[in-house]
């Protein structure tokens, strides 16, 4: 396990502890970018191996080549010492490679059983399959009901389907792409227990994550990628999160810093807002109330799909509350009956969760995207005409300030990588100097360096006296930058508590819909428990 | 008894009017379940109608005629599939073009067949059973195509719900990216589904020119392809409900014709509108329940699939 020096010259495949999978000199180029440049590494039997790297470092490309979704331009893969051609996913599966995707690859209108059946080769036998799903899911502590429709399930439950789906094929190597980014701390612990068990059975795991403490907890080997190249092989248990981050980024990073803030005047007040969900199996908002003060960052945690989308729509004005103008007030002025444009004039700014075609129009240039949300606040029109130069200058400022990597301010938004586009949409809103900024998932799918820049920008905005609301599934993020935290669960919002007084356990329980007694009272905890 | 004597022929005409809708809609349902929106059903039907008519006229056999109709539908669907699935053309625009192309092509090629007659499809006749009053001619006295249409709908329902092929088809329509990630050949599956829809559209057209009219005229389909498309939405993509929709529309068509014949004091133009109006109203009512549509509608309907990266 401790042989570090053989990293580039893998040993003979027959020896004990010989590699299960070995990549030798994998290279893959896309137009304009070399995603992987002569990448080599080894996964041993029973090893939990981490693949570390920023977004855009080439992790996804590498994994896709290992799973037969992409073909390498150069280089070879060896499975148990023999060269293999991963020409399609079924080849990889037949060898014993299973993969749990980052963007869950499930079919929402289908049942658990159907989803599993689609991924399992062999004879069509739903009855036997149902039995095996139940067997495997209980054996590994991943409870599942075969007949439930995926659309009605939480993200954590959906991930269980993917894991069970892989395990049914008895894989020797399980690839997990950012598996905990959507889980509560308790769900993540449950997953780690499952992974420990799998590793103890002699299966190998390739674990892709940004979360360095998880990698240090789980993995006994790591390959670090930067800009498509392997920059290090190491044992993460012998590293610190700081040293790992430094390897990934190539530079030392400092955690976000903030001076302690004083709560000043209330800027955004929400009173008893209820709204029905427009999605199948979405949660209706029930009696949401909170106050957001100037200079404060309030974090709303919760598992995806517990009403956050609905809340975001009510706050942005995509869902207007026509007859309850007073339900939402900005600096005392009722805004609940306004749509987004009008609310922006009142000093609000928004960054919706989905950056593709929601926060940004992908087929339009960055300048046009700047114009679309900022035209009134930044006075980008004159007599109904677009002031192109002013728009261009402002776009340039956003691009420069937030280090957005792009061909230029006139490039299409769709040409940016996910992380860069996120920097752009967050930066675009912050540069409008809003009184109230509402951001959903500010650093979703963004690499560590960019995430840090975005978080620092949010802190700096709050320091100017603006109020910031963050809706995030990333608890680490909320604990890192928020003053107070509230939790959404099944369409209800728990009363906000200061972050300093909250523990990860309590918040995790709230996220799961359980109300710990230590959290300030809520009127009807018994009722809710009786109902479930 | 005299009431029944009027009722039986009425029901028989309803069946004749509904069968082509059922065929075309069942085919389109399969196509749409795979995520392909083929708005060219009208074009498929009219091409099938002419091919079937010409085939029957030349060969003298209605069975060969129907096969010609199905083949013509498949060829038209293949053109659509090649343009939209391989060349990634917009499905809506291509579908509309297919309808216009089909109508134009058939009026050009079909001019020689106007006024010609062919032999009708034989009706089933079981001694004893077919003579039962009312029920006999309705249940046991139809032509083979009527039975085939029900068999098709039942078969499609069973395949979609119970078999692996059906599951894969639904999966491709629900999320082509996920299906691709699992290694399913999305494009090939969509080709097959589109061609199946073409065959069914062609058969629907055959029924029009061989049984319903039975003769050839320009624009023979008279908008039935559009009704078939609407029926797929009406049924919220479930085969069982297609039967209800097709027969509802067929019944209203026939009843309004009878009402016109009886001289009801409503202008005949209004009566002719009723089937379409009713279809629109039903669609509006159903579309109000967005949640139900969300659950059954193929999420990838009409979206091109690029298997890039």
PDB file of C-alpha atoms in Angstrom, chain B residues 17 19 75 201 246:
ATOM      1  CA  UNK B  17     -64.396   6.923 -39.017  1.00  0.00           C
ATOM      2  CA  UNK B  19     -60.172   3.314 -37.076  1.00  0.00           C
ATOM      3  CA  UNK B  75     -40.228   5.790 -46.378  1.00  0.00           C
ATOM      4  CA  UNK B 201     -49.598   6.387 -40.356  1.00  0.00           C
ATOM      5  CA  UNK B 246     -60.379   8.277 -31.337  1.00  0.00           C
TER       6      UNK B 246
END
